[in-house]
Coordinates of C-alpha atoms and ligand atoms in Angstrom, one line a residue:
M1 CA 39.0 -41.2 -163.9
R2 CA 37.1 -39.9 -167.0
I3 CA 34.0 -38.0 -166.1
V4 CA 31.3 -36.6 -168.4
V5 CA 29.0 -33.8 -167.1
P6 CA 26.0 -32.5 -169.1
A7 CA 25.7 -29.0 -167.8
G8 CA 23.6 -25.9 -168.0
G9 CA 24.8 -22.4 -166.9
I10 CA 25.2 -21.3 -163.3
G11 CA 24.3 -24.6 -161.4
G12 CA 26.5 -26.5 -163.7
A13 CA 29.4 -24.2 -163.7
R14 CA 29.6 -23.9 -160.0
F15 CA 29.4 -27.6 -159.5
L16 CA 32.2 -28.0 -162.1
R17 CA 34.4 -25.8 -160.2
G18 CA 34.0 -28.2 -157.2
L19 CA 34.6 -31.2 -159.4
K20 CA 37.7 -29.8 -160.7
A21 CA 39.0 -29.0 -157.2
T22 CA 38.3 -32.5 -155.9
L23 CA 39.9 -34.2 -158.9
G24 CA 43.0 -32.0 -158.6
I25 CA 42.6 -30.8 -162.2
D26 CA 44.3 -27.4 -163.0
S27 CA 43.7 -25.5 -166.1
S28 CA 47.0 -26.2 -167.7
D29 CA 46.3 -30.0 -167.7
A30 CA 42.7 -30.4 -168.9
E31 CA 43.6 -33.7 -170.5
G32 CA 44.6 -35.1 -167.0
Q33 CA 48.2 -36.0 -167.9
S34 CA 49.4 -35.6 -164.3
T35 CA 46.3 -36.6 -162.4
G36 CA 44.8 -39.2 -164.7
N37 CA 41.5 -37.3 -164.2
S38 CA 39.6 -35.5 -166.8
I39 CA 36.2 -33.9 -167.3
T40 CA 34.2 -33.6 -170.5
V41 CA 31.4 -31.1 -170.3
I42 CA 28.5 -31.5 -172.7
G43 CA 27.0 -27.8 -172.7
N44 CA 23.4 -26.9 -173.2
T45 CA 23.0 -24.9 -176.3
G46 CA 19.1 -24.9 -176.1
D47 CA 19.3 -21.4 -174.7
D48 CA 21.2 -20.0 -177.6
I49 CA 19.8 -17.0 -179.5
T50 CA 20.8 -14.7 -182.4
L51 CA 20.6 -11.1 -181.6
F52 CA 22.0 -8.2 -183.5
G53 CA 23.6 -10.6 -185.9
L54 CA 25.6 -12.2 -183.0
R55 CA 25.1 -15.9 -182.0
I56 CA 25.0 -15.9 -178.2
C57 CA 25.5 -19.2 -176.2
P58 CA 24.7 -18.2 -172.6
D59 CA 25.3 -21.6 -171.0
L60 CA 28.5 -22.4 -172.7
D61 CA 29.9 -19.0 -172.0
T62 CA 28.9 -19.3 -168.3
V63 CA 30.8 -22.6 -167.9
M64 CA 33.9 -21.1 -169.9
Y65 CA 33.9 -17.7 -167.8
T66 CA 33.3 -19.5 -164.5
L67 CA 36.1 -22.1 -164.9
G68 CA 38.4 -19.7 -166.7
G69 CA 38.1 -16.9 -163.9
G70 CA 36.2 -14.5 -166.1
I71 CA 32.8 -14.6 -164.6
D72 CA 30.9 -11.9 -162.6
E73 CA 30.6 -13.9 -159.3
E74 CA 27.8 -11.8 -158.0
R75 CA 25.5 -12.1 -161.0
G76 CA 26.6 -15.6 -161.8
W77 CA 26.6 -14.9 -165.5
G78 CA 28.5 -12.5 -167.9
R79 CA 31.9 -11.1 -167.5
S80 CA 33.5 -9.5 -164.4
D81 CA 34.1 -5.8 -164.6
E82 CA 31.5 -5.6 -167.2
T83 CA 29.9 -2.3 -168.7
F84 CA 26.8 -2.0 -170.8
T85 CA 27.6 0.8 -173.2
V86 CA 26.8 -1.1 -176.4
K87 CA 23.5 -2.2 -175.0
E88 CA 22.6 1.5 -174.1
E89 CA 23.7 2.7 -177.7
L90 CA 21.7 -0.1 -179.5
A91 CA 18.7 1.0 -177.3
A92 CA 19.2 4.6 -178.3
Y93 CA 18.9 3.4 -182.0
G94 CA 15.6 1.8 -181.1
M95 CA 17.0 -1.7 -181.6
K96 CA 15.0 -4.5 -180.1
P97 CA 15.2 -6.3 -177.9
T98 CA 16.2 -4.3 -175.0
W99 CA 15.8 -6.9 -172.3
F100 CA 18.8 -9.0 -173.1
G101 CA 21.9 -8.3 -170.8
L102 CA 24.4 -7.8 -173.4
G103 CA 27.7 -6.5 -171.8
D104 CA 30.6 -4.9 -173.7
R105 CA 33.2 -7.4 -172.8
D106 CA 30.9 -10.3 -173.3
T107 CA 30.1 -8.8 -176.8
A108 CA 33.7 -9.4 -178.0
T109 CA 33.1 -13.1 -177.3
H110 CA 30.0 -13.1 -179.4
I111 CA 31.7 -11.2 -182.2
V112 CA 34.4 -13.8 -182.4
R113 CA 31.9 -16.5 -182.4
A114 CA 29.7 -14.9 -185.1
Q115 CA 32.7 -14.3 -187.3
M116 CA 33.9 -17.9 -187.1
L117 CA 30.5 -19.3 -187.6
A118 CA 30.0 -17.0 -190.6
A119 CA 33.4 -18.3 -192.0
G120 CA 32.0 -21.9 -191.8
F121 CA 33.4 -23.3 -188.6
P122 CA 31.2 -25.5 -186.5
L123 CA 30.2 -24.4 -182.9
S124 CA 32.4 -27.0 -181.4
T125 CA 35.4 -25.7 -183.1
V126 CA 34.4 -22.1 -182.2
T127 CA 34.0 -23.2 -178.6
E128 CA 37.4 -24.7 -178.6
A129 CA 39.0 -21.6 -180.0
L130 CA 37.3 -19.4 -177.4
C131 CA 38.4 -21.9 -174.6
D132 CA 42.1 -21.4 -175.8
R133 CA 41.8 -18.1 -174.1
W134 CA 40.1 -19.1 -171.0
Q135 CA 41.6 -22.4 -170.3
P136 CA 38.7 -23.8 -168.4
G137 CA 40.5 -26.9 -167.5
V138 CA 37.7 -29.1 -168.9
R139 CA 36.9 -30.2 -172.4
L140 CA 33.9 -28.0 -173.3
L141 CA 31.6 -29.5 -176.1
P142 CA 28.3 -28.1 -177.2
M143 CA 25.6 -30.8 -177.1
T144 CA 25.2 -30.4 -181.0
D145 CA 26.8 -28.3 -183.7
D146 CA 23.2 -28.0 -185.2
Q147 CA 20.9 -25.2 -184.2
V148 CA 18.5 -26.3 -181.5
E149 CA 16.6 -23.6 -179.7
T150 CA 14.2 -24.1 -176.8
H151 CA 10.9 -22.4 -177.5
V152 CA 8.1 -22.0 -175.0
I153 CA 4.5 -22.4 -175.8
V154 CA 2.7 -19.8 -173.7
D155 CA -1.0 -18.9 -173.4
D156 CA -1.6 -15.6 -171.6
G157 CA -5.2 -14.9 -172.9
E158 CA -3.9 -13.3 -176.0
G159 CA -3.7 -16.7 -177.5
R160 CA -1.3 -19.6 -177.7
R161 CA 2.0 -18.8 -179.2
A162 CA 5.7 -20.0 -179.1
I163 CA 8.3 -17.6 -177.8
H164 CA 12.1 -18.1 -177.5
F165 CA 13.1 -19.4 -174.1
Q166 CA 15.2 -16.2 -173.4
E167 CA 12.2 -14.0 -173.9
W168 CA 10.2 -16.1 -171.6
W169 CA 12.9 -16.4 -169.0
I170 CA 14.4 -12.9 -169.0
R171 CA 11.7 -10.6 -170.4
H172 CA 8.8 -12.3 -168.7
R173 CA 10.7 -13.7 -165.8
A174 CA 9.1 -17.1 -166.4
A175 CA 5.9 -15.6 -165.1
L176 CA 3.8 -16.2 -168.4
P177 CA 2.0 -19.6 -168.0
A178 CA 4.0 -22.1 -170.0
K179 CA 2.4 -25.1 -171.6
Q180 CA 5.3 -26.9 -173.1
F181 CA 8.9 -26.7 -174.1
V182 CA 10.0 -27.5 -177.6
G183 CA 13.5 -28.1 -178.7
V184 CA 13.2 -26.5 -182.3
G185 CA 15.5 -28.5 -184.5
A186 CA 16.1 -31.2 -182.0
D187 CA 14.6 -34.1 -184.0
S188 CA 17.2 -33.8 -186.8
A189 CA 20.2 -32.7 -184.6
E190 CA 23.1 -34.8 -184.1
P191 CA 25.5 -34.9 -181.0
A192 CA 28.6 -32.7 -181.6
P193 CA 31.8 -34.5 -182.5
G194 CA 33.3 -36.1 -179.6
V195 CA 30.1 -36.3 -177.5
L196 CA 29.3 -40.0 -178.0
T197 CA 32.8 -41.0 -177.8
A198 CA 33.3 -39.1 -174.5
I199 CA 30.3 -40.8 -173.0
A200 CA 31.4 -44.2 -174.3
E201 CA 34.9 -43.8 -172.8
A202 CA 33.6 -42.2 -169.5
D203 CA 34.0 -44.0 -166.2
V204 CA 31.1 -42.2 -164.8
V205 CA 28.5 -39.6 -165.7
V206 CA 27.6 -36.9 -163.1
L207 CA 24.5 -34.6 -163.6
P208 CA 25.2 -31.3 -161.8
P209 CA 22.4 -29.4 -160.2
S210 CA 21.4 -27.9 -163.5
N211 CA 17.8 -27.0 -164.4
P212 CA 16.4 -30.5 -165.2
V213 CA 14.0 -29.3 -167.8
V214 CA 15.6 -26.6 -169.8
S215 CA 19.3 -27.4 -169.3
V216 CA 19.7 -31.2 -168.8
G217 CA 16.3 -31.8 -170.4
S218 CA 17.3 -29.7 -173.5
I219 CA 20.7 -31.7 -173.8
F220 CA 18.5 -34.9 -173.7
T221 CA 16.4 -33.7 -176.7
V222 CA 19.4 -34.5 -178.9
P223 CA 18.9 -38.0 -180.2
G224 CA 21.4 -40.4 -178.8
I225 CA 22.9 -38.6 -175.8
R226 CA 20.7 -39.8 -173.1
E227 CA 20.5 -43.3 -174.7
A228 CA 24.4 -43.4 -174.5
M229 CA 24.3 -42.5 -170.8
L230 CA 22.0 -45.5 -170.0
E231 CA 25.0 -47.8 -170.3
K232 CA 27.0 -45.7 -167.7
T233 CA 26.9 -45.3 -164.0
V234 CA 25.1 -42.0 -163.6
V235 CA 25.0 -40.0 -160.4
G236 CA 22.9 -36.7 -160.1
V237 CA 22.8 -33.8 -157.8
S238 CA 19.3 -32.3 -156.9
P239 CA 18.8 -28.7 -158.0
I240 CA 15.8 -28.7 -155.7
I241 CA 16.2 -28.4 -152.0
G242 CA 13.3 -28.6 -149.6
G243 CA 10.7 -28.2 -152.5
A244 CA 12.3 -25.1 -154.0
P245 CA 14.9 -24.3 -156.6
V246 CA 18.1 -22.8 -155.0
R247 CA 18.3 -20.0 -157.7
G248 CA 16.3 -19.2 -160.7
M249 CA 12.8 -20.3 -161.6
A250 CA 13.1 -24.1 -162.2
D251 CA 9.8 -24.5 -160.5
A252 CA 8.0 -22.7 -163.3
C253 CA 9.7 -25.1 -165.8
L254 CA 8.9 -28.2 -163.7
S255 CA 5.2 -27.1 -163.2
A256 CA 4.8 -26.6 -167.0
I257 CA 5.6 -30.2 -167.7
G258 CA 3.6 -31.5 -164.8
V259 CA 6.4 -32.5 -162.5
E260 CA 6.4 -31.5 -158.8
T261 CA 9.2 -29.3 -157.4
S262 CA 10.7 -31.8 -155.2
A263 CA 14.1 -33.7 -155.1
A264 CA 12.1 -37.0 -155.5
A265 CA 10.0 -35.8 -158.4
V266 CA 13.0 -34.6 -160.4
A267 CA 14.8 -37.9 -159.9
E268 CA 11.7 -39.8 -161.0
H269 CA 11.4 -37.5 -164.0
L270 CA 15.0 -38.0 -165.0
G271 CA 14.4 -41.7 -164.7
S272 CA 15.6 -44.7 -162.7
D273 CA 16.8 -46.2 -166.1
L274 CA 19.2 -43.3 -166.3
L275 CA 19.9 -42.4 -162.7
D276 CA 21.9 -44.9 -160.5
G277 CA 22.5 -42.4 -157.7
W278 CA 21.0 -39.2 -156.5
L279 CA 22.3 -36.7 -154.0
V280 CA 19.6 -34.7 -152.0
D281 CA 20.1 -32.0 -149.4
E282 CA 20.0 -33.0 -145.7
I283 CA 16.7 -31.4 -145.4
D284 CA 15.3 -33.9 -147.9
S285 CA 17.0 -36.9 -146.1
D286 CA 13.8 -38.8 -146.1
V287 CA 13.6 -38.9 -149.9
E288 CA 13.3 -42.4 -151.4
V289 CA 13.1 -43.2 -155.1
E290 CA 12.5 -46.6 -156.4
G291 CA 15.5 -48.0 -158.2
I292 CA 17.9 -45.2 -157.3
E293 CA 20.4 -45.0 -154.4
V294 CA 19.6 -41.8 -152.6
R295 CA 22.1 -40.0 -150.2
S296 CA 21.7 -36.8 -148.3
R297 CA 24.6 -34.2 -148.2
P298 CA 24.7 -30.4 -147.8
L299 CA 23.9 -29.3 -151.3
Y300 CA 24.1 -25.6 -151.1
M301 CA 27.2 -24.5 -153.1
S302 CA 27.7 -21.6 -150.8
D303 CA 31.6 -21.6 -150.7
P304 CA 34.4 -23.6 -152.4
Q305 CA 35.0 -26.2 -149.5
T306 CA 31.2 -27.1 -149.6
T307 CA 31.1 -27.3 -153.2
E308 CA 34.2 -29.4 -153.4
A309 CA 32.7 -31.8 -150.7
L310 CA 29.6 -32.1 -152.7
A311 CA 31.4 -33.0 -155.9
R312 CA 33.4 -35.5 -153.9
A313 CA 30.4 -37.1 -152.6
A314 CA 28.9 -37.5 -156.2
V315 CA 32.2 -38.9 -157.4
D316 CA 32.4 -41.3 -154.5
L317 CA 28.8 -42.4 -154.9
A318 CA 29.4 -43.1 -158.7
V319 CA 32.5 -45.1 -158.0
E320 CA 30.8 -47.1 -155.3
L321 CA 27.8 -47.8 -157.6
S322 CA 29.9 -48.6 -160.6
G323 CA 31.7 -51.3 -158.5
E324 CA 28.3 -52.8 -158.1
N325 CA 27.4 -52.5 -161.7
T326 CA 30.4 -54.5 -162.9
Ligands
GDP401 P1 21.2 -21.8 -165.7 O1 21.4 -22.4 -167.1 O2 22.2 -20.5 -165.6 O3 19.8 -21.5 -165.3 O4 21.9 -22.8 -164.8 P2 21.7 -24.4 -164.6 O5 20.7 -24.9 -165.4 O6 23.1 -25.0 -164.8 O7 21.4 -24.4 -163.1 C1 20.2 -23.8 -162.5 C2 19.8 -24.7 -161.3 O8 20.8 -24.7 -160.4 C3 18.5 -24.0 -160.7 O9 17.6 -25.0 -160.9 C4 19.0 -24.1 -159.1 O10 18.1 -24.7 -158.4 C5 20.2 -24.9 -159.2 N1 21.3 -24.4 -158.1 C6 21.8 -23.2 -158.2 N2 22.6 -23.0 -157.0 C7 22.5 -24.2 -156.4 C8 23.2 -24.7 -155.3 O11 23.9 -24.0 -154.5 N3 22.9 -26.0 -154.8 C9 22.0 -26.8 -155.6 N4 21.8 -28.1 -155.1 N5 21.4 -26.3 -156.8 C10 21.7 -24.9 -157.1
CA402 CA1 20.7 -21.9 -169.2

């Protein structure tokens, strides 16, 4: 089975670990030669930012490190056994910003990326080269090779202005009232090479429990990606359990665009034209959404077994619904 997964960072990466496990994919066989199963990840690059001359792609790196065994499990982002000497030294020079968590090991990744980009390689080629080291066991594609950055329109009394998503998320911890999210550059962006073909060839599309606004939503700002998925059987996993995000501040993103923080409202927002099936937590078992098949399962990815069972439930529902589609 060929599965396409549009993914953000932590929620996407943890789910992908369960999906790999249930499909029996190991890192040496990402193409699925032995199992017949393969996963193509369309990674969010809306979070990307250039700092200190380095191009940083937090969501691509979270997926790559998580699946490749290099992630800091506790934090959920960045490298394991990390130190922050470079960050401290930059701050000692008065270099700004100081709020970005730039680890020493992580910096090596950004240096490789910056050097390859400067030499003229597209981000998709750079990502493939970085994955040569990490062997994530999936094909990891950026949503686009073009520069698309999520900016947040905020209004805090000092007037309305746009700031980079990372400044809003990390520096202000999503506490500045957000009016709107804008994918700067998205209008003229094209899906990265391989993205539309992977969707066309996919048996099913699975939306992991990634942030529906700034992860999945940002992937969908690239013209053509969401549209291509409409032809497919699509099953999603709710990132909202019992009216709250499991981790992070997705509620601040949802309220900025006028969507209630609930499993039902997120499914409606993603759209019944896109979603065929939706997994909600058992606590939300009464949720119904018109035009979407809703099932309840334990949705906390608290350990590998539960995460694998959740991924299995998503695949099974997709297979069941694609049978009905054909
Ligand atoms: P980010 O880019 O690192 O913010 O990560 P994602 O966009 O991929 O995922 C963030 C979302 O994952 C948040 O909205 C969380 O609610 C959701 N999430 C995190 N852990 C879990 C979990 O164990 N279960 C579910 N259902 N959602 C989760
Ligand atoms: Ca992200």
